[in-house]
Tab-separated table of C-alpha atoms and ligand atoms in Angstrom:
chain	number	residue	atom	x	y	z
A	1	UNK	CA	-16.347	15.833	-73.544
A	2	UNK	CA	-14.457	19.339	-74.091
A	3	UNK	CA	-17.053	22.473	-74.355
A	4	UNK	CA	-17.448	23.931	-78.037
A	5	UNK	CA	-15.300	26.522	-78.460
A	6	UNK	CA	-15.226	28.746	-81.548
A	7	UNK	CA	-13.534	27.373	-84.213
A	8	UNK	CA	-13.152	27.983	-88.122
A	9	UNK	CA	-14.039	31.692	-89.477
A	10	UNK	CA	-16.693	31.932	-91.476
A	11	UNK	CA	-16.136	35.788	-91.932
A	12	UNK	CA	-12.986	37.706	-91.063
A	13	UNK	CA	-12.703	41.213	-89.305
A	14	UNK	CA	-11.969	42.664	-92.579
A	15	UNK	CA	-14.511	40.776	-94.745
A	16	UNK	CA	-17.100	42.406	-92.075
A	17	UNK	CA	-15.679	46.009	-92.304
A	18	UNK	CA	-15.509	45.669	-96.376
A	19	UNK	CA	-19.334	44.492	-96.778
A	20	UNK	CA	-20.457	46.937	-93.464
A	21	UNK	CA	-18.972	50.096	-95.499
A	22	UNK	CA	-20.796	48.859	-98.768
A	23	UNK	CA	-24.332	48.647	-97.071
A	24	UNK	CA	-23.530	51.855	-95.170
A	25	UNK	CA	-23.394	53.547	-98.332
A	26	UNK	CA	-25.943	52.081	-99.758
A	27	UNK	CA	-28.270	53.330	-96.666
A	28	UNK	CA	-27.097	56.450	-96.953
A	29	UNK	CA	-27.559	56.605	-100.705
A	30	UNK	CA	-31.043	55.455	-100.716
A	31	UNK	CA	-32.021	57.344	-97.550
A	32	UNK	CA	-30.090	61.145	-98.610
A	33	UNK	CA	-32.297	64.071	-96.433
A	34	UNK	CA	-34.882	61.576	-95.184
A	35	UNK	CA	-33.334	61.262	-91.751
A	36	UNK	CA	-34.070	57.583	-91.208
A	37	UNK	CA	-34.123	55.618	-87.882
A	38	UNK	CA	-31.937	52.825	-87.179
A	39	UNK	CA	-33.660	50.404	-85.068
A	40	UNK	CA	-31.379	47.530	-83.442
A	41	UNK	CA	-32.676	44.514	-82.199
A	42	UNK	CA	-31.233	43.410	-79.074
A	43	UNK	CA	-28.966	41.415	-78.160
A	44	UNK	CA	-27.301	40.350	-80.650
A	45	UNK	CA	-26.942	43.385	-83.474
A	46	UNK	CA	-25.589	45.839	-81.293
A	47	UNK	CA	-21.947	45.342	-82.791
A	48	UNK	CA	-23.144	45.729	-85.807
A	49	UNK	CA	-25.260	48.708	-85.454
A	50	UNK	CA	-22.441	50.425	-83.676
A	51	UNK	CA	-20.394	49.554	-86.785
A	52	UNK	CA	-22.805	50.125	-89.729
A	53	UNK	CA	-24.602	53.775	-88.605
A	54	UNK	CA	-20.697	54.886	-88.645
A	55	UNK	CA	-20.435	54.023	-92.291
A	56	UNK	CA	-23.669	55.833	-93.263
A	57	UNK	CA	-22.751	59.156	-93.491
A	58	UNK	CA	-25.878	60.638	-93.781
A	59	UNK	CA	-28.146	62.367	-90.859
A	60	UNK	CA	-29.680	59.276	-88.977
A	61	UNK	CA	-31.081	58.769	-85.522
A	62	UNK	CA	-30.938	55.700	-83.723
A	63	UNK	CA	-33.196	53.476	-80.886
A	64	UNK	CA	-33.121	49.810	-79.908
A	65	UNK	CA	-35.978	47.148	-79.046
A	66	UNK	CA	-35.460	43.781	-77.533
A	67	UNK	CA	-37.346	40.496	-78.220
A	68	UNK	CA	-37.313	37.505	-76.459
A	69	UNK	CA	-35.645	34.303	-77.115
A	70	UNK	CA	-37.735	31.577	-76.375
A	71	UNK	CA	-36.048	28.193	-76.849
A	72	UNK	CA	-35.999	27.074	-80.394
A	73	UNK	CA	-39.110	24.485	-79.249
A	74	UNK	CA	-41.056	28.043	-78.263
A	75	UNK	CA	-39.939	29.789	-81.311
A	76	UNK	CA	-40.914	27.363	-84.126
A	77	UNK	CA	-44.535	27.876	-82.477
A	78	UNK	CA	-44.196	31.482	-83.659
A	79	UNK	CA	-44.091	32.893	-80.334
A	80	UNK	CA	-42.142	36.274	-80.080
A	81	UNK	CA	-42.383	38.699	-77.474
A	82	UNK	CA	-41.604	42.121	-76.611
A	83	UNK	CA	-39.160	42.691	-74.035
A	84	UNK	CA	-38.301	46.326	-74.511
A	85	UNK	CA	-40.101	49.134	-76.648
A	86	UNK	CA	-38.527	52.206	-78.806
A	87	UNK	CA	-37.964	55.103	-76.998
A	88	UNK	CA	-39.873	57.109	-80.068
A	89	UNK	CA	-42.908	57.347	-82.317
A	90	UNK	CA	-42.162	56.309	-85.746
A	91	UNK	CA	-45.157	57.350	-87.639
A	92	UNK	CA	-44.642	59.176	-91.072
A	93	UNK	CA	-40.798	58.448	-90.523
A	94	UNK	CA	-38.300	56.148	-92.716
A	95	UNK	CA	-37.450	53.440	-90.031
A	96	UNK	CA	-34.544	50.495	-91.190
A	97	UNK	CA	-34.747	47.181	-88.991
A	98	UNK	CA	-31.255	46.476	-88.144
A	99	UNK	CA	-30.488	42.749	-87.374
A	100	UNK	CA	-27.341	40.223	-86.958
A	101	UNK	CA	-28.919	37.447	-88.217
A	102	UNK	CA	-32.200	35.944	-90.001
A	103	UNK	CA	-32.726	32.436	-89.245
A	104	UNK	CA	-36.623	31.173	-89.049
A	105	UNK	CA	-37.652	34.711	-89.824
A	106	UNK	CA	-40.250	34.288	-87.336
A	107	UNK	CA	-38.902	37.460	-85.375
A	108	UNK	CA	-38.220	39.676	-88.166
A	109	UNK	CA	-41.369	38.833	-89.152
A	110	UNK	CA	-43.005	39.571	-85.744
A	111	UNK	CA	-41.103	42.893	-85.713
A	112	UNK	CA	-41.970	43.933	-89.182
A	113	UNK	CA	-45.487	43.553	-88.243
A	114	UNK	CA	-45.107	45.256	-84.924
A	115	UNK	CA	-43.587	48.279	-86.467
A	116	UNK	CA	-45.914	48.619	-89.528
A	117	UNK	CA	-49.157	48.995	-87.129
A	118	UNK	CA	-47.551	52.096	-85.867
A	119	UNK	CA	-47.187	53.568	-89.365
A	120	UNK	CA	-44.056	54.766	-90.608
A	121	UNK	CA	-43.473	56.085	-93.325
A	122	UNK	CA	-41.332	52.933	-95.025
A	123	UNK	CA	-40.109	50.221	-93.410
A	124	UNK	CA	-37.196	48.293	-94.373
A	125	UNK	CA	-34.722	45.343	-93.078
A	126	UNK	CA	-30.875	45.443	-92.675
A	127	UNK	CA	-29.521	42.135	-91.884
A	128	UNK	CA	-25.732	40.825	-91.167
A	129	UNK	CA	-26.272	37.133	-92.054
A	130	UNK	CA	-28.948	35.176	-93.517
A	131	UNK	CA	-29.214	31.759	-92.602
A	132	UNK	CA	-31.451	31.145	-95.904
A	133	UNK	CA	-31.827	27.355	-95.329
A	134	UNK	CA	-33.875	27.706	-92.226
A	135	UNK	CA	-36.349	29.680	-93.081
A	136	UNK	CA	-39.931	28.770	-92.024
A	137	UNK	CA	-41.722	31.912	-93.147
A	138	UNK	CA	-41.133	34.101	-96.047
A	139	UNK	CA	-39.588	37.479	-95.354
A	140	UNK	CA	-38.658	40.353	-98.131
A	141	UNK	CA	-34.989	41.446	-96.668
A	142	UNK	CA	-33.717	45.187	-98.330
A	143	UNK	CA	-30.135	45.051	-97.266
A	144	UNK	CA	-28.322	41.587	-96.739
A	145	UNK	CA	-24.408	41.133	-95.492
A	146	UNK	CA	-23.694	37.622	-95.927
A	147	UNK	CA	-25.198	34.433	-96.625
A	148	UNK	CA	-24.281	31.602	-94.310
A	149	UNK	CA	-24.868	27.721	-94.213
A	150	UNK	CA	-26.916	26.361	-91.031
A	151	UNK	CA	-23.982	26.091	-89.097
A	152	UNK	CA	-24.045	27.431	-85.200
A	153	UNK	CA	-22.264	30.719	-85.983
A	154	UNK	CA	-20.495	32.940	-82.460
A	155	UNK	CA	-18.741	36.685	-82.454
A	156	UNK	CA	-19.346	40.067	-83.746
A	157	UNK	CA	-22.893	39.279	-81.180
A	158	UNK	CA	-23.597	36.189	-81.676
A	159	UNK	CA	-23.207	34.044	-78.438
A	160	UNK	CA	-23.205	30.942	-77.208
A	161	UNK	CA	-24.127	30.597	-73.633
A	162	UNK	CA	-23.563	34.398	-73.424
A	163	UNK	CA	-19.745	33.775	-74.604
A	164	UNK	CA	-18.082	35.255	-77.858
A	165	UNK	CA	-19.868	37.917	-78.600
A	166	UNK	CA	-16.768	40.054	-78.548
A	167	UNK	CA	-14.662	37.885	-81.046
A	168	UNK	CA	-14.085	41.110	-83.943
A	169	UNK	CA	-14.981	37.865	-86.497
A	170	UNK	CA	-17.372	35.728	-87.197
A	171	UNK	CA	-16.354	31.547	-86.458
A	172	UNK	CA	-18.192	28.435	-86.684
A	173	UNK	CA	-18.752	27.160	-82.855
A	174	UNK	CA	-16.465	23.730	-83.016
A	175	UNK	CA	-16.255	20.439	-80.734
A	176	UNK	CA	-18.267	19.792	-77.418
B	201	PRP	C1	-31.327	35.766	-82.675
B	201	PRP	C2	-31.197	36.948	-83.615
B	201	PRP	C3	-32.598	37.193	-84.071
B	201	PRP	C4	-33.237	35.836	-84.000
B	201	PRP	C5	-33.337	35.254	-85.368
B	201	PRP	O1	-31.590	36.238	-81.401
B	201	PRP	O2	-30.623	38.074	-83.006
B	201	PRP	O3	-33.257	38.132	-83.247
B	201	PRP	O4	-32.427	35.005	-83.184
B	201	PRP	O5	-33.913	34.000	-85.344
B	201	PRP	P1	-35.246	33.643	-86.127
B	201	PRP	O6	-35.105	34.148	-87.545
B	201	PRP	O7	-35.287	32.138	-86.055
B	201	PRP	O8	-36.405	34.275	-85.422
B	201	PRP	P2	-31.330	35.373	-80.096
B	201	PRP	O9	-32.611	34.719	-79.738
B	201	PRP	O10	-30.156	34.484	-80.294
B	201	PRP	O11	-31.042	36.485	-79.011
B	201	PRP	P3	-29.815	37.524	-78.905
B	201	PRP	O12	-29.869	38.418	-80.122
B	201	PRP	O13	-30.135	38.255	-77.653
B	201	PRP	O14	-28.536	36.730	-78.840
């Protein structure tokens, strides 16, 4: 048996820089003298955050937290755990999650709640790909790039095994 390799392209390199410049200014519309931060959740969305605070021209800071990933067995308990905190106090600030992909929703969900304790101002979710079909708990999402079918998706951060993460598209994962 030959190990899955990436295969078919769900989203091309320019599909993702069209729909990455849309949301950027759309972020930077809605968010015009407000200063927002731009939180990326790690692994996985720093591509994308690298990509999308360059199309919001706007002022903007950014910081980055990191989650674990339990096996999907752990996960569909609802178990998420911090790995690594912001850098920064958010309270009374406009704070944007920014995330590859929404699958469960069971960390977005954790993270929303996690960040709402400390009190920003508003908080709101940017998300690259929403895997729709999988959802086990409702979450409100404010900016969405793409919606995908429940296929095992790798590149532009998404991995398998730690591989393809660098592919500039996004491809279905193939064979194996
Ligand atoms: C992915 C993704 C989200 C989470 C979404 O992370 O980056 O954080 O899974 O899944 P959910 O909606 O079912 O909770 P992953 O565990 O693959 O880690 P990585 O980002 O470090 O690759």
């Amino acid at each position: 048996m030959s190990e899955p390799r990436p295969g078919r392209i769900l989203i091309s390199e320019a599909e993702l820089r069209a729909r990455i410049a849309e949301i950027g200014q759309a972020i930077a519309r809605d968010y015009a003298g407000e200063s927002p931060i731009l939180v990326g959740v790690l692994q996985g969305a720093f591509l994308f955050m690298a990509d999308l605070i360059r199309a919001v021209a706007i002022d903007l800071t950014t910081d980055f937290i990191g989650v674990s990933s339990y096996s999907s067995a752990a996960k569909s308990s609802g178990q998420v755990r911090l790995l690594s905190d912001l850098s920064m106090p958010i309270e009374g600030r406009q704070v944007v999650i920014v995330e590859d992909i929404v699958d469960t929703g069971l960390t977005l969900s954790y993270l929303k709640r996690n960040l709402e304790a400390r009190h920003p101002k508003r908080l709101r979710t940017c998300v690259l790909v929403d895997k729709i079909e999988r959802r086990q708990v409702e979450i409100e999402l404010d900016y969405v790039g793409f919606t995908i079918p429940n296929v095992f998706v790798v590149g532009y951060g998404f991995d398998y095994g730690g591989l393809y993460r660098n592919l500039p598209y996004i491809a279905e994962l193939e064979g194996g």
